[in-house]
Amino acid sequence: GESVGLHLPTLSVQEGDNSIINCAYSNSASDYFIWYKQESGKGPQFIIDIRSNMDKRQGQRVTVLLNKTVKHLSLQIAATQPGDSAVYFCAEIRGTGNQFYFGTGTSLTVIP
Amino acid sequence: GAVVSQHPSWVICKSGTSVKIECRSLDFQATTMFWYRQFPKQSLMLMATSNEGSKATYEQGVEKDKFLINHASLTLSTLTVTSAHPEDSSFYICSARDQGPRGSGNTIYFGEGSWLTVV
């Protein structure tokens, strides 16, 4: 469901390591998911999307995995770089108006 | 590429006054726009779906009389925070759906957000 106002969980990784960011969604009827990156004071930036008829999708340095059985989404970032430091949100699309609902988010810090 | 512009980026207003935030799609038409609110270190919370030419659809718990939304054209939606109070201070973000030939119907572009501080 929608964010309930929890503070962001954090993840710290060393530069060059792989990062895995997880997200749980609530509605089994959701059929489209997007990962967004948000830098401080800016709007969300599209990273990668996946539809519910897929389990995995790869982009440049990023991979999204979808497990519909447990309603879980993950974002894998390969060879994490300092520029990847940001807050990452998953968003699910659902509802009659195809609204986007955001997950809690994870704050990623890359240590040089 | 497609751009969604918000104005103003920053606004400070006195408690009790009203403030309007604009969301424009610059090179595409958007029949549907969305307004979000984000508190520091928290996620984006959908406030309402703005539909061109009709009333906005508000999420549960969002006061429609306090957060007035007008979507008078295919490229502009406005959010007016009426009788603002300090607890309304937040980051407000809009997004617009590109339903034109270029978009897939679910192509969403976000604005850069508007910081509202009520003093």
PDB file of C-alpha atoms in Angstrom:
ATOM      1  CA  GLY A   1       0.000   0.000   0.000  1.00  0.00           C
ATOM      2  CA  GLU A   2       0.949   3.639   0.269  1.00  0.00           C
ATOM      3  CA  SER A   3       3.771   4.791   2.463  1.00  0.00           C
ATOM      4  CA  VAL A   4       2.744   4.952   6.084  1.00  0.00           C
ATOM      5  CA  GLY A   5       5.326   7.536   6.998  1.00  0.00           C
ATOM      6  CA  LEU A   6       8.122   5.252   8.116  1.00  0.00           C
ATOM      7  CA  HIS A   7      11.642   6.598   8.033  1.00  0.00           C
ATOM      8  CA  LEU A   8      13.795   5.301   5.239  1.00  0.00           C
ATOM      9  CA  PRO A   9      15.878   2.194   5.758  1.00  0.00           C
ATOM     10  CA  THR A  10      19.494   2.670   4.809  1.00  0.00           C
ATOM     11  CA  LEU A  11      22.046   0.621   2.918  1.00  0.00           C
ATOM     12  CA  SER A  12      25.757   1.336   2.758  1.00  0.00           C
ATOM     13  CA  VAL A  13      28.015  -0.371   0.226  1.00  0.00           C
ATOM     14  CA  GLN A  14      31.616  -0.041  -0.842  1.00  0.00           C
ATOM     15  CA  GLU A  15      32.293   1.419  -4.249  1.00  0.00           C
ATOM     16  CA  GLY A  16      32.551  -1.371  -6.791  1.00  0.00           C
ATOM     17  CA  ASP A  17      30.402  -3.802  -4.840  1.00  0.00           C
ATOM     18  CA  ASN A  18      26.953  -4.886  -5.954  1.00  0.00           C
ATOM     19  CA  SER A  19      23.872  -3.455  -4.237  1.00  0.00           C
ATOM     20  CA  ILE A  20      20.550  -5.126  -3.687  1.00  0.00           C
ATOM     21  CA  ILE A  21      17.546  -3.045  -2.722  1.00  0.00           C
ATOM     22  CA  ASN A  22      14.315  -4.750  -1.795  1.00  0.00           C
ATOM     23  CA  CYS A  23      10.697  -3.756  -1.928  1.00  0.00           C
ATOM     24  CA  ALA A  24       7.491  -5.454  -0.872  1.00  0.00           C
ATOM     25  CA  TYR A  25       4.219  -4.537  -2.489  1.00  0.00           C
ATOM     26  CA  SER A  26       0.756  -5.123  -1.201  1.00  0.00           C
ATOM     27  CA  ASN A  27      -1.627  -5.602  -4.076  1.00  0.00           C
ATOM     28  CA  SER A  28      -1.510  -8.844  -6.014  1.00  0.00           C
ATOM     29  CA  ALA A  29      -3.485  -7.149  -8.789  1.00  0.00           C
ATOM     30  CA  SER A  30      -0.668  -4.702  -9.522  1.00  0.00           C
ATOM     31  CA  ASP A  31       0.701  -5.457 -12.959  1.00  0.00           C
ATOM     32  CA  TYR A  32       3.397  -2.888 -13.559  1.00  0.00           C
ATOM     33  CA  PHE A  33       6.317  -1.805 -11.396  1.00  0.00           C
ATOM     34  CA  ILE A  34       8.967   0.855 -11.679  1.00  0.00           C
ATOM     35  CA  TRP A  35      12.133   1.613  -9.762  1.00  0.00           C
ATOM     36  CA  TYR A  36      12.925   5.274  -9.233  1.00  0.00           C
ATOM     37  CA  LYS A  37      16.011   7.057  -7.978  1.00  0.00           C
ATOM     38  CA  GLN A  38      15.622  10.287  -6.074  1.00  0.00           C
ATOM     39  CA  GLU A  39      18.481  12.597  -5.272  1.00  0.00           C
ATOM     40  CA  SER A  40      18.142  15.100  -2.481  1.00  0.00           C
ATOM     41  CA  GLY A  41      15.697  17.886  -3.277  1.00  0.00           C
ATOM     42  CA  LYS A  42      14.811  16.543  -6.708  1.00  0.00           C
ATOM     43  CA  GLY A  43      11.983  14.648  -8.310  1.00  0.00           C
ATOM     44  CA  PRO A  44      12.137  10.890  -8.912  1.00  0.00           C
ATOM     45  CA  GLN A  45      14.130   9.650 -11.872  1.00  0.00           C
ATOM     46  CA  PHE A  46      13.097   6.541 -13.803  1.00  0.00           C
ATOM     47  CA  ILE A  47      15.543   3.633 -13.596  1.00  0.00           C
ATOM     48  CA  ILE A  48      13.865   0.498 -14.877  1.00  0.00           C
ATOM     49  CA  ASP A  49      10.417  -1.048 -15.120  1.00  0.00           C
ATOM     50  CA  ILE A  50       8.932  -4.512 -15.239  1.00  0.00           C
ATOM     51  CA  ARG A  51       5.538  -5.943 -16.012  1.00  0.00           C
ATOM     52  CA  SER A  52       3.922  -8.708 -14.037  1.00  0.00           C
ATOM     53  CA  ASN A  53       4.303 -11.211 -16.865  1.00  0.00           C
ATOM     54  CA  MET A  54       8.074 -11.071 -16.396  1.00  0.00           C
ATOM     55  CA  ASP A  55      10.348 -12.272 -13.597  1.00  0.00           C
ATOM     56  CA  LYS A  56      13.481 -10.394 -14.524  1.00  0.00           C
ATOM     57  CA  ARG A  57      14.548  -7.447 -16.585  1.00  0.00           C
ATOM     58  CA  GLN A  58      18.014  -6.074 -17.144  1.00  0.00           C
ATOM     59  CA  GLY A  59      19.241  -2.627 -17.952  1.00  0.00           C
ATOM     60  CA  GLN A  60      22.605  -0.984 -17.903  1.00  0.00           C
ATOM     61  CA  ARG A  61      24.174  -2.055 -14.583  1.00  0.00           C
ATOM     62  CA  VAL A  62      20.723  -2.630 -13.116  1.00  0.00           C
ATOM     63  CA  THR A  63      18.508  -5.685 -12.868  1.00  0.00           C
ATOM     64  CA  VAL A  64      14.998  -5.882 -11.497  1.00  0.00           C
ATOM     65  CA  LEU A  65      13.600  -9.146 -10.167  1.00  0.00           C
ATOM     66  CA  LEU A  66       9.933  -9.731  -9.539  1.00  0.00           C
ATOM     67  CA  ASN A  67       8.569 -12.493  -7.325  1.00  0.00           C
ATOM     68  CA  LYS A  68       4.808 -12.403  -7.593  1.00  0.00           C
ATOM     69  CA  THR A  69       4.351 -15.321  -5.218  1.00  0.00           C
ATOM     70  CA  VAL A  70       5.616 -13.331  -2.253  1.00  0.00           C
ATOM     71  CA  LYS A  71       4.920  -9.896  -3.773  1.00  0.00           C
ATOM     72  CA  HIS A  72       8.521  -8.874  -3.698  1.00  0.00           C
ATOM     73  CA  LEU A  73      10.593  -6.722  -5.978  1.00  0.00           C
ATOM     74  CA  SER A  74      14.335  -6.160  -5.935  1.00  0.00           C
ATOM     75  CA  LEU A  75      16.759  -3.849  -7.677  1.00  0.00           C
ATOM     76  CA  GLN A  76      20.308  -4.997  -8.202  1.00  0.00           C
ATOM     77  CA  ILE A  77      22.963  -2.438  -9.046  1.00  0.00           C
ATOM     78  CA  ALA A  78      26.229  -3.831 -10.338  1.00  0.00           C
ATOM     79  CA  ALA A  79      29.560  -2.197  -9.562  1.00  0.00           C
ATOM     80  CA  THR A  80      27.981   0.503  -7.449  1.00  0.00           C
ATOM     81  CA  GLN A  81      29.433   3.970  -7.936  1.00  0.00           C
ATOM     82  CA  PRO A  82      29.358   7.088  -5.731  1.00  0.00           C
ATOM     83  CA  GLY A  83      26.882   8.649  -8.160  1.00  0.00           C
ATOM     84  CA  ASP A  84      24.447   5.896  -7.274  1.00  0.00           C
ATOM     85  CA  SER A  85      24.042   7.332  -3.777  1.00  0.00           C
ATOM     86  CA  ALA A  86      20.398   8.348  -3.541  1.00  0.00           C
ATOM     87  CA  VAL A  87      17.058   7.151  -2.286  1.00  0.00           C
ATOM     88  CA  TYR A  88      15.491   4.356  -4.291  1.00  0.00           C
ATOM     89  CA  PHE A  89      11.769   3.741  -4.458  1.00  0.00           C
ATOM     90  CA  CYS A  90       9.728   1.044  -6.045  1.00  0.00           C
ATOM     91  CA  ALA A  91       6.346   2.068  -7.389  1.00  0.00           C
ATOM     92  CA  GLU A  92       3.415  -0.112  -8.330  1.00  0.00           C
ATOM     93  CA  ILE A  93       0.671   0.861 -10.702  1.00  0.00           C
ATOM     94  CA  ARG A  94      -2.849  -0.104  -9.810  1.00  0.00           C
ATOM     95  CA  GLY A  95      -6.323   1.253  -9.430  1.00  0.00           C
ATOM     96  CA  THR A  96      -8.940   2.283 -11.939  1.00  0.00           C
ATOM     97  CA  GLY A  97      -6.947   5.380 -12.814  1.00  0.00           C
ATOM     98  CA  ASN A  98      -3.644   3.513 -13.064  1.00  0.00           C
ATOM     99  CA  GLN A  99      -2.187   5.459 -10.189  1.00  0.00           C
ATOM    100  CA  PHE A 100       1.407   5.024  -9.096  1.00  0.00           C
ATOM    101  CA  TYR A 101       1.947   4.192  -5.444  1.00  0.00           C
ATOM    102  CA  PHE A 102       5.404   4.380  -3.959  1.00  0.00           C
ATOM    103  CA  GLY A 103       7.018   2.027  -1.478  1.00  0.00           C
ATOM    104  CA  THR A 104       8.875   3.151   1.622  1.00  0.00           C
ATOM    105  CA  GLY A 105      12.184   3.629  -0.143  1.00  0.00           C
ATOM    106  CA  THR A 106      15.786   2.818   0.718  1.00  0.00           C
ATOM    107  CA  SER A 107      18.588   5.296   1.158  1.00  0.00           C
ATOM    108  CA  LEU A 108      21.742   4.000  -0.543  1.00  0.00           C
ATOM    109  CA  THR A 109      25.137   5.381   0.421  1.00  0.00           C
ATOM    110  CA  VAL A 110      28.188   4.377  -1.583  1.00  0.00           C
ATOM    111  CA  ILE A 111      31.454   4.538   0.325  1.00  0.00           C
ATOM    112  CA  PRO A 112      34.412   5.482  -1.881  1.00  0.00           C
TER     113      PRO A 112
ATOM    114  CA  GLY B   1      12.807  14.603 -24.222  1.00  0.00           C
ATOM    115  CA  ALA B   2       9.590  15.085 -22.318  1.00  0.00           C
ATOM    116  CA  VAL B   3       9.759  17.493 -19.436  1.00  0.00           C
ATOM    117  CA  VAL B   4       7.409  18.261 -16.619  1.00  0.00           C
ATOM    118  CA  SER B   5       7.951  21.630 -15.042  1.00  0.00           C
ATOM    119  CA  GLN B   6       6.830  22.767 -11.614  1.00  0.00           C
ATOM    120  CA  HIS B   7       6.601  26.333 -10.437  1.00  0.00           C
ATOM    121  CA  PRO B   8       7.585  27.650  -8.044  1.00  0.00           C
ATOM    122  CA  SER B   9      10.486  25.479  -6.953  1.00  0.00           C
ATOM    123  CA  TRP B  10      10.512  27.127  -3.534  1.00  0.00           C
ATOM    124  CA  VAL B  11       7.819  29.097  -1.785  1.00  0.00           C
ATOM    125  CA  ILE B  12       7.452  30.496   1.688  1.00  0.00           C
ATOM    126  CA  CYS B  13       4.064  31.695   2.814  1.00  0.00           C
ATOM    127  CA  LYS B  14       2.466  32.923   5.980  1.00  0.00           C
ATOM    128  CA  SER B  15       0.160  30.727   7.979  1.00  0.00           C
ATOM    129  CA  GLY B  16      -3.440  31.209   6.891  1.00  0.00           C
ATOM    130  CA  THR B  17      -2.683  32.220   3.340  1.00  0.00           C
ATOM    131  CA  SER B  18      -3.094  30.146   0.198  1.00  0.00           C
ATOM    132  CA  VAL B  19      -0.401  29.138  -2.234  1.00  0.00           C
ATOM    133  CA  LYS B  20      -0.657  27.754  -5.748  1.00  0.00           C
ATOM    134  CA  ILE B  21       1.773  25.319  -7.347  1.00  0.00           C
ATOM    135  CA  GLU B  22       1.754  24.746 -11.086  1.00  0.00           C
ATOM    136  CA  CYS B  23       2.605  21.569 -12.970  1.00  0.00           C
ATOM    137  CA  ARG B  24       3.141  21.814 -16.717  1.00  0.00           C
ATOM    138  CA  SER B  25       3.885  19.212 -19.332  1.00  0.00           C
ATOM    139  CA  LEU B  26       6.157  21.066 -21.733  1.00  0.00           C
ATOM    140  CA  ASP B  27       6.130  19.001 -24.899  1.00  0.00           C
ATOM    141  CA  PHE B  28       3.284  16.558 -24.547  1.00  0.00           C
ATOM    142  CA  GLN B  29      -0.350  16.596 -23.599  1.00  0.00           C
ATOM    143  CA  ALA B  30      -1.346  15.027 -20.336  1.00  0.00           C
ATOM    144  CA  THR B  31      -4.949  14.199 -19.600  1.00  0.00           C
ATOM    145  CA  THR B  32      -3.846  12.751 -16.296  1.00  0.00           C
ATOM    146  CA  MET B  33      -1.483  14.238 -13.757  1.00  0.00           C
ATOM    147  CA  PHE B  34      -0.702  13.121 -10.232  1.00  0.00           C
ATOM    148  CA  TRP B  35       0.164  15.111  -7.129  1.00  0.00           C
ATOM    149  CA  TYR B  36       2.388  13.702  -4.419  1.00  0.00           C
ATOM    150  CA  ARG B  37       3.547  14.952  -1.068  1.00  0.00           C
ATOM    151  CA  GLN B  38       6.826  14.002   0.520  1.00  0.00           C
ATOM    152  CA  PHE B  39       8.072  14.718   4.019  1.00  0.00           C
ATOM    153  CA  PRO B  40      11.806  14.592   4.754  1.00  0.00           C
ATOM    154  CA  LYS B  41      13.234  11.077   4.750  1.00  0.00           C
ATOM    155  CA  GLN B  42       9.886   9.604   3.823  1.00  0.00           C
ATOM    156  CA  SER B  43       8.312   8.227   0.684  1.00  0.00           C
ATOM    157  CA  LEU B  44       6.106   9.974  -1.835  1.00  0.00           C
ATOM    158  CA  MET B  45       2.473   9.827  -0.857  1.00  0.00           C
ATOM    159  CA  LEU B  46      -0.105  10.084  -3.605  1.00  0.00           C
ATOM    160  CA  MET B  47      -2.537  12.869  -2.813  1.00  0.00           C
ATOM    161  CA  ALA B  48      -4.765  12.976  -5.852  1.00  0.00           C
ATOM    162  CA  THR B  49      -5.167  12.177  -9.503  1.00  0.00           C
ATOM    163  CA  SER B  50      -5.839  15.216 -11.637  1.00  0.00           C
ATOM    164  CA  ASN B  51      -8.011  14.666 -14.685  1.00  0.00           C
ATOM    165  CA  GLU B  52      -8.279  17.255 -17.434  1.00  0.00           C
ATOM    166  CA  GLY B  53     -11.756  18.668 -17.673  1.00  0.00           C
ATOM    167  CA  SER B  54     -13.147  16.868 -14.640  1.00  0.00           C
ATOM    168  CA  LYS B  55     -12.839  16.753 -10.897  1.00  0.00           C
ATOM    169  CA  ALA B  56      -9.735  15.371  -9.288  1.00  0.00           C
ATOM    170  CA  THR B  57      -9.815  12.044  -7.522  1.00  0.00           C
ATOM    171  CA  TYR B  58      -8.441  12.315  -4.016  1.00  0.00           C
ATOM    172  CA  GLU B  59      -6.806   9.570  -2.003  1.00  0.00           C
ATOM    173  CA  GLN B  60      -8.335   8.574   1.278  1.00  0.00           C
ATOM    174  CA  GLY B  61      -7.485  10.999   4.037  1.00  0.00           C
ATOM    175  CA  VAL B  62      -6.619  13.911   1.755  1.00  0.00           C
ATOM    176  CA  GLU B  63      -8.842  16.957   2.294  1.00  0.00           C
ATOM    177  CA  LYS B  64     -10.133  18.056  -1.076  1.00  0.00           C
ATOM    178  CA  ASP B  65     -11.228  21.445   0.239  1.00  0.00           C
ATOM    179  CA  LYS B  66      -7.762  22.134   1.529  1.00  0.00           C
ATOM    180  CA  PHE B  67      -5.829  20.894  -1.472  1.00  0.00           C
ATOM    181  CA  LEU B  68      -7.633  22.285  -4.483  1.00  0.00           C
ATOM    182  CA  ILE B  69      -6.673  20.799  -7.800  1.00  0.00           C
ATOM    183  CA  ASN B  70      -7.519  22.272 -11.154  1.00  0.00           C
ATOM    184  CA  HIS B  71      -6.619  20.658 -14.474  1.00  0.00           C
ATOM    185  CA  ALA B  72      -7.984  23.198 -16.904  1.00  0.00           C
ATOM    186  CA  SER B  73      -5.869  22.324 -19.909  1.00  0.00           C
ATOM    187  CA  LEU B  74      -3.991  19.361 -21.337  1.00  0.00           C
ATOM    188  CA  THR B  75      -0.684  20.807 -20.219  1.00  0.00           C
ATOM    189  CA  LEU B  76      -1.403  22.394 -16.869  1.00  0.00           C
ATOM    190  CA  SER B  77      -2.551  21.218 -13.479  1.00  0.00           C
ATOM    191  CA  THR B  78      -2.479  23.373 -10.368  1.00  0.00           C
ATOM    192  CA  LEU B  79      -2.472  22.499  -6.688  1.00  0.00           C
ATOM    193  CA  THR B  80      -3.636  25.195  -4.295  1.00  0.00           C
ATOM    194  CA  VAL B  81      -2.962  24.722  -0.615  1.00  0.00           C
ATOM    195  CA  THR B  82      -5.635  26.776   1.085  1.00  0.00           C
ATOM    196  CA  SER B  83      -5.321  28.301   4.544  1.00  0.00           C
ATOM    197  CA  ALA B  84      -1.859  26.849   4.849  1.00  0.00           C
ATOM    198  CA  HIS B  85      -0.466  25.846   8.227  1.00  0.00           C
ATOM    199  CA  PRO B  86       3.067  24.930   9.248  1.00  0.00           C
ATOM    200  CA  GLU B  87       2.195  21.228   9.126  1.00  0.00           C
ATOM    201  CA  ASP B  88       1.515  21.657   5.387  1.00  0.00           C
ATOM    202  CA  SER B  89       5.190  22.402   4.875  1.00  0.00           C
ATOM    203  CA  SER B  90       6.420  19.695   2.589  1.00  0.00           C
ATOM    204  CA  PHE B  91       7.869  18.791  -0.798  1.00  0.00           C
ATOM    205  CA  TYR B  92       5.106  18.593  -3.383  1.00  0.00           C
ATOM    206  CA  ILE B  93       5.788  16.657  -6.580  1.00  0.00           C
ATOM    207  CA  CYS B  94       3.658  16.276  -9.658  1.00  0.00           C
ATOM    208  CA  SER B  95       3.839  13.768 -12.441  1.00  0.00           C
ATOM    209  CA  ALA B  96       2.168  13.600 -15.822  1.00  0.00           C
ATOM    210  CA  ARG B  97       1.242  10.675 -18.006  1.00  0.00           C
ATOM    211  CA  ASP B  98       2.205  10.862 -21.658  1.00  0.00           C
ATOM    212  CA  GLN B  99      -0.563   9.165 -23.560  1.00  0.00           C
ATOM    213  CA  GLY B 100       0.503  10.374 -26.974  1.00  0.00           C
ATOM    214  CA  PRO B 101       1.952   8.268 -29.779  1.00  0.00           C
ATOM    215  CA  ARG B 102       5.383   8.375 -28.199  1.00  0.00           C
ATOM    216  CA  GLY B 103       4.193   7.179 -24.823  1.00  0.00           C
ATOM    217  CA  SER B 104       3.069   3.647 -24.022  1.00  0.00           C
ATOM    218  CA  GLY B 105       0.111   4.913 -22.043  1.00  0.00           C
ATOM    219  CA  ASN B 106       1.983   4.370 -18.820  1.00  0.00           C
ATOM    220  CA  THR B 107       4.913   6.657 -19.469  1.00  0.00           C
ATOM    221  CA  ILE B 108       5.113   8.902 -16.456  1.00  0.00           C
ATOM    222  CA  TYR B 109       7.335  11.945 -16.125  1.00  0.00           C
ATOM    223  CA  PHE B 110       7.987  13.653 -12.810  1.00  0.00           C
ATOM    224  CA  GLY B 111       8.522  17.283 -12.063  1.00  0.00           C
ATOM    225  CA  GLU B 112      11.405  18.480  -9.954  1.00  0.00           C
ATOM    226  CA  GLY B 113       9.156  19.254  -7.016  1.00  0.00           C
ATOM    227  CA  SER B 114       8.132  22.340  -5.102  1.00  0.00           C
ATOM    228  CA  TRP B 115       9.253  23.067  -1.567  1.00  0.00           C
ATOM    229  CA  LEU B 116       6.576  24.724   0.522  1.00  0.00           C
ATOM    230  CA  THR B 117       7.426  26.269   3.853  1.00  0.00           C
ATOM    231  CA  VAL B 118       4.611  27.763   5.908  1.00  0.00           C
ATOM    232  CA  VAL B 119       5.735  30.145   8.631  1.00  0.00           C
TER     233      VAL B 119
END
